[in-house]
């Protein structure tokens, strides 16, 4: 995938990782599902954001989070991904960890004519996210090839 501003520059997997990390941060901050954040920002803007990711990752993530919430008019919800059964969950994965889970799933299931933005929108809108984001189960801890196979098979 090419950077929309610098056509000789390739978008890297780490740029996608940063985007997935920020989606997770914003969703948790707003008490929304990741799907809300992905669908709340226009596809054209995702191309802008991923093209700027190599610079944005150097900025304070709290500021990037606040900027995206304000700029894209994202609103507070009532979904709390961290509301888990304490007897089943000893540690909630961090936004960085979940960003990596989603980045790998997108890359592992990317179609031959699909770019990172299209793959991101596809994955975050799939029902498998309800299982991956249920921290009372262990789906997010599975190796990336197991998660990708579950995605391709329609669930775990």
PDB file of C-alpha atoms in Angstrom:
ATOM      1  CA  UNK A   1       0.000   0.000   0.000  1.00  0.00           C
ATOM      2  CA  UNK A   2       1.315   3.416  -0.940  1.00  0.00           C
ATOM      3  CA  UNK A   3       1.288   6.536   1.196  1.00  0.00           C
ATOM      4  CA  UNK A   4      -1.249   8.957  -0.308  1.00  0.00           C
ATOM      5  CA  UNK A   5       1.074  11.921   0.253  1.00  0.00           C
ATOM      6  CA  UNK A   6       4.383  10.363  -0.763  1.00  0.00           C
ATOM      7  CA  UNK A   7       3.766   7.889  -3.568  1.00  0.00           C
ATOM      8  CA  UNK A   8       7.265   6.411  -3.340  1.00  0.00           C
ATOM      9  CA  UNK A   9       6.714   5.560   0.342  1.00  0.00           C
ATOM     10  CA  UNK A  10       5.102   2.282   1.373  1.00  0.00           C
ATOM     11  CA  UNK A  11       2.737   2.056   4.331  1.00  0.00           C
ATOM     12  CA  UNK A  12       4.331  -0.385   6.762  1.00  0.00           C
ATOM     13  CA  UNK A  13       2.787  -2.971   9.063  1.00  0.00           C
ATOM     14  CA  UNK A  14       3.857  -0.806  12.016  1.00  0.00           C
ATOM     15  CA  UNK A  15       1.691   2.011  10.627  1.00  0.00           C
ATOM     16  CA  UNK A  16      -1.291  -0.357  10.679  1.00  0.00           C
ATOM     17  CA  UNK A  17      -0.315  -1.425  14.199  1.00  0.00           C
ATOM     18  CA  UNK A  18      -0.378   2.205  15.353  1.00  0.00           C
ATOM     19  CA  UNK A  19      -3.841   2.700  13.808  1.00  0.00           C
ATOM     20  CA  UNK A  20      -5.174  -0.459  15.517  1.00  0.00           C
ATOM     21  CA  UNK A  21      -3.664   0.672  18.820  1.00  0.00           C
ATOM     22  CA  UNK A  22      -5.339   4.069  18.532  1.00  0.00           C
ATOM     23  CA  UNK A  23      -8.680   2.479  17.637  1.00  0.00           C
ATOM     24  CA  UNK A  24      -8.443   0.406  20.812  1.00  0.00           C
ATOM     25  CA  UNK A  25      -7.445   3.419  22.950  1.00  0.00           C
ATOM     26  CA  UNK A  26     -10.272   5.576  21.640  1.00  0.00           C
ATOM     27  CA  UNK A  27     -12.880   2.824  21.934  1.00  0.00           C
ATOM     28  CA  UNK A  28     -11.920   2.207  25.562  1.00  0.00           C
ATOM     29  CA  UNK A  29     -11.843   5.920  26.350  1.00  0.00           C
ATOM     30  CA  UNK A  30     -15.304   6.464  24.860  1.00  0.00           C
ATOM     31  CA  UNK A  31     -16.781   3.196  26.172  1.00  0.00           C
ATOM     32  CA  UNK A  32     -17.577   2.094  22.633  1.00  0.00           C
ATOM     33  CA  UNK A  33     -16.788  -0.978  20.575  1.00  0.00           C
ATOM     34  CA  UNK A  34     -13.887  -0.767  18.129  1.00  0.00           C
ATOM     35  CA  UNK A  35     -16.380  -1.052  15.282  1.00  0.00           C
ATOM     36  CA  UNK A  36     -17.899   2.288  16.325  1.00  0.00           C
ATOM     37  CA  UNK A  37     -14.541   4.053  15.985  1.00  0.00           C
ATOM     38  CA  UNK A  38     -13.757   2.418  12.642  1.00  0.00           C
ATOM     39  CA  UNK A  39     -17.175   3.253  11.203  1.00  0.00           C
ATOM     40  CA  UNK A  40     -17.220   6.728  12.770  1.00  0.00           C
ATOM     41  CA  UNK A  41     -14.296   7.830  10.623  1.00  0.00           C
ATOM     42  CA  UNK A  42     -14.746   7.972   6.853  1.00  0.00           C
ATOM     43  CA  UNK A  43     -12.696   5.599   4.695  1.00  0.00           C
ATOM     44  CA  UNK A  44     -10.999   8.570   3.009  1.00  0.00           C
ATOM     45  CA  UNK A  45      -9.860   9.781   6.443  1.00  0.00           C
ATOM     46  CA  UNK A  46      -8.432   6.348   7.297  1.00  0.00           C
ATOM     47  CA  UNK A  47      -6.189   6.671   4.232  1.00  0.00           C
ATOM     48  CA  UNK A  48      -5.069  10.053   5.569  1.00  0.00           C
ATOM     49  CA  UNK A  49      -4.477   8.696   9.086  1.00  0.00           C
ATOM     50  CA  UNK A  50      -2.528   5.622   8.000  1.00  0.00           C
ATOM     51  CA  UNK A  51      -0.444   7.782   5.661  1.00  0.00           C
ATOM     52  CA  UNK A  52       0.422  10.023   8.635  1.00  0.00           C
ATOM     53  CA  UNK A  53       0.898   7.156  11.111  1.00  0.00           C
ATOM     54  CA  UNK A  54       4.693   7.176  10.810  1.00  0.00           C
ATOM     55  CA  UNK A  55       4.625  10.738  12.169  1.00  0.00           C
ATOM     56  CA  UNK A  56       1.647  10.412  14.534  1.00  0.00           C
ATOM     57  CA  UNK A  57       3.233   7.552  16.450  1.00  0.00           C
ATOM     58  CA  UNK A  58       5.840  10.050  17.700  1.00  0.00           C
ATOM     59  CA  UNK A  59       3.135  12.273  19.205  1.00  0.00           C
ATOM     60  CA  UNK A  60       1.641  11.910  22.658  1.00  0.00           C
ATOM     61  CA  UNK A  61      -1.031   9.182  22.283  1.00  0.00           C
ATOM     62  CA  UNK A  62      -3.339  11.062  24.668  1.00  0.00           C
ATOM     63  CA  UNK A  63      -3.216  14.066  22.357  1.00  0.00           C
ATOM     64  CA  UNK A  64      -3.755  11.958  19.224  1.00  0.00           C
ATOM     65  CA  UNK A  65      -6.700  10.297  20.964  1.00  0.00           C
ATOM     66  CA  UNK A  66      -8.228  13.658  21.941  1.00  0.00           C
ATOM     67  CA  UNK A  67      -7.658  15.081  18.457  1.00  0.00           C
ATOM     68  CA  UNK A  68      -9.355  12.159  16.707  1.00  0.00           C
ATOM     69  CA  UNK A  69     -12.324  12.214  19.095  1.00  0.00           C
ATOM     70  CA  UNK A  70     -12.842  15.912  18.506  1.00  0.00           C
ATOM     71  CA  UNK A  71     -12.062  16.011  14.785  1.00  0.00           C
ATOM     72  CA  UNK A  72     -14.309  13.079  13.896  1.00  0.00           C
ATOM     73  CA  UNK A  73     -17.095  13.849  16.375  1.00  0.00           C
ATOM     74  CA  UNK A  74     -16.840  10.521  18.180  1.00  0.00           C
ATOM     75  CA  UNK A  75     -19.194  10.261  21.138  1.00  0.00           C
ATOM     76  CA  UNK A  76     -19.307   8.582  24.522  1.00  0.00           C
ATOM     77  CA  UNK A  77     -21.083   5.238  24.801  1.00  0.00           C
ATOM     78  CA  UNK A  78     -21.841   2.725  27.527  1.00  0.00           C
ATOM     79  CA  UNK A  79     -19.845  -0.336  26.496  1.00  0.00           C
ATOM     80  CA  UNK A  80     -17.054  -1.201  28.922  1.00  0.00           C
ATOM     81  CA  UNK A  81     -14.662  -3.760  27.513  1.00  0.00           C
ATOM     82  CA  UNK A  82     -12.890  -3.910  30.885  1.00  0.00           C
ATOM     83  CA  UNK A  83     -16.017  -5.080  32.734  1.00  0.00           C
ATOM     84  CA  UNK A  84     -14.917  -8.685  33.195  1.00  0.00           C
ATOM     85  CA  UNK A  85     -15.428 -11.527  35.648  1.00  0.00           C
ATOM     86  CA  UNK A  86     -12.547 -11.185  38.127  1.00  0.00           C
ATOM     87  CA  UNK A  87     -12.486 -14.935  38.692  1.00  0.00           C
ATOM     88  CA  UNK A  88     -11.895 -15.604  35.003  1.00  0.00           C
ATOM     89  CA  UNK A  89      -9.608 -12.704  34.147  1.00  0.00           C
ATOM     90  CA  UNK A  90      -6.466 -11.849  36.082  1.00  0.00           C
ATOM     91  CA  UNK A  91      -5.137  -9.294  33.583  1.00  0.00           C
ATOM     92  CA  UNK A  92      -6.937  -7.284  30.927  1.00  0.00           C
ATOM     93  CA  UNK A  93      -4.837  -6.938  27.761  1.00  0.00           C
ATOM     94  CA  UNK A  94      -3.530  -3.451  27.069  1.00  0.00           C
ATOM     95  CA  UNK A  95      -4.489  -1.377  24.021  1.00  0.00           C
ATOM     96  CA  UNK A  96      -0.999  -2.082  22.653  1.00  0.00           C
ATOM     97  CA  UNK A  97      -1.526  -5.821  22.994  1.00  0.00           C
ATOM     98  CA  UNK A  98      -4.961  -5.682  21.359  1.00  0.00           C
ATOM     99  CA  UNK A  99      -3.653  -3.408  18.618  1.00  0.00           C
ATOM    100  CA  UNK A 100      -1.172  -6.128  17.782  1.00  0.00           C
ATOM    101  CA  UNK A 101      -3.866  -8.830  17.795  1.00  0.00           C
ATOM    102  CA  UNK A 102      -5.936  -6.865  15.292  1.00  0.00           C
ATOM    103  CA  UNK A 103      -2.974  -5.792  13.168  1.00  0.00           C
ATOM    104  CA  UNK A 104      -1.940  -9.437  12.757  1.00  0.00           C
ATOM    105  CA  UNK A 105      -5.499 -10.545  11.970  1.00  0.00           C
ATOM    106  CA  UNK A 106      -5.819  -7.880   9.278  1.00  0.00           C
ATOM    107  CA  UNK A 107      -2.467  -8.790   7.710  1.00  0.00           C
ATOM    108  CA  UNK A 108      -3.090 -12.558   7.986  1.00  0.00           C
ATOM    109  CA  UNK A 109      -6.462 -12.299   6.204  1.00  0.00           C
ATOM    110  CA  UNK A 110      -5.661  -9.564   3.687  1.00  0.00           C
ATOM    111  CA  UNK A 111      -6.987 -10.306   0.217  1.00  0.00           C
ATOM    112  CA  UNK A 112      -4.652 -10.004  -2.780  1.00  0.00           C
ATOM    113  CA  UNK A 113      -6.450  -6.888  -4.061  1.00  0.00           C
ATOM    114  CA  UNK A 114      -7.085  -5.408  -0.621  1.00  0.00           C
ATOM    115  CA  UNK A 115      -5.090  -2.720   1.174  1.00  0.00           C
ATOM    116  CA  UNK A 116      -4.667  -2.189   4.932  1.00  0.00           C
ATOM    117  CA  UNK A 117      -7.592   0.238   5.217  1.00  0.00           C
ATOM    118  CA  UNK A 118     -10.009  -2.090   3.414  1.00  0.00           C
ATOM    119  CA  UNK A 119      -8.787  -5.020   5.514  1.00  0.00           C
ATOM    120  CA  UNK A 120      -9.158  -3.002   8.707  1.00  0.00           C
ATOM    121  CA  UNK A 121     -12.746  -2.020   7.915  1.00  0.00           C
ATOM    122  CA  UNK A 122     -13.578  -5.624   6.977  1.00  0.00           C
ATOM    123  CA  UNK A 123     -12.080  -7.157  10.122  1.00  0.00           C
ATOM    124  CA  UNK A 124     -13.446  -4.662  12.639  1.00  0.00           C
ATOM    125  CA  UNK A 125     -16.945  -5.122  11.204  1.00  0.00           C
ATOM    126  CA  UNK A 126     -16.867  -8.901  11.533  1.00  0.00           C
ATOM    127  CA  UNK A 127     -18.750 -10.700  14.302  1.00  0.00           C
ATOM    128  CA  UNK A 128     -15.538 -12.433  15.419  1.00  0.00           C
ATOM    129  CA  UNK A 129     -14.582  -9.173  17.156  1.00  0.00           C
ATOM    130  CA  UNK A 130     -17.274  -9.867  19.770  1.00  0.00           C
ATOM    131  CA  UNK A 131     -15.391 -13.037  20.709  1.00  0.00           C
ATOM    132  CA  UNK A 132     -11.900 -11.537  20.487  1.00  0.00           C
ATOM    133  CA  UNK A 133     -12.985  -8.582  22.640  1.00  0.00           C
ATOM    134  CA  UNK A 134     -14.645 -10.793  25.262  1.00  0.00           C
ATOM    135  CA  UNK A 135     -11.823 -10.953  27.778  1.00  0.00           C
ATOM    136  CA  UNK A 136     -13.717 -13.555  29.814  1.00  0.00           C
ATOM    137  CA  UNK A 137     -12.632 -16.057  27.177  1.00  0.00           C
ATOM    138  CA  UNK A 138      -9.141 -16.613  25.840  1.00  0.00           C
ATOM    139  CA  UNK A 139      -9.630 -15.939  22.119  1.00  0.00           C
ATOM    140  CA  UNK A 140      -7.317 -12.906  22.113  1.00  0.00           C
ATOM    141  CA  UNK A 141      -4.499 -15.015  23.619  1.00  0.00           C
ATOM    142  CA  UNK A 142      -4.593 -17.560  20.812  1.00  0.00           C
ATOM    143  CA  UNK A 143      -1.718 -17.601  18.309  1.00  0.00           C
ATOM    144  CA  UNK A 144      -2.341 -15.366  15.307  1.00  0.00           C
ATOM    145  CA  UNK A 145      -2.758 -18.313  12.915  1.00  0.00           C
ATOM    146  CA  UNK A 146      -5.535 -19.732  15.142  1.00  0.00           C
ATOM    147  CA  UNK A 147      -7.358 -16.382  15.204  1.00  0.00           C
ATOM    148  CA  UNK A 148      -6.975 -16.024  11.419  1.00  0.00           C
ATOM    149  CA  UNK A 149      -8.298 -19.555  10.853  1.00  0.00           C
ATOM    150  CA  UNK A 150     -11.251 -18.860  13.171  1.00  0.00           C
ATOM    151  CA  UNK A 151     -11.962 -15.691  11.210  1.00  0.00           C
ATOM    152  CA  UNK A 152     -11.885 -17.565   7.902  1.00  0.00           C
ATOM    153  CA  UNK A 153     -14.092 -20.335   9.321  1.00  0.00           C
ATOM    154  CA  UNK A 154     -16.672 -17.904  10.700  1.00  0.00           C
ATOM    155  CA  UNK A 155     -15.818 -18.247  14.403  1.00  0.00           C
ATOM    156  CA  UNK A 156     -13.936 -20.147  17.067  1.00  0.00           C
TER     157      UNK A 156
END
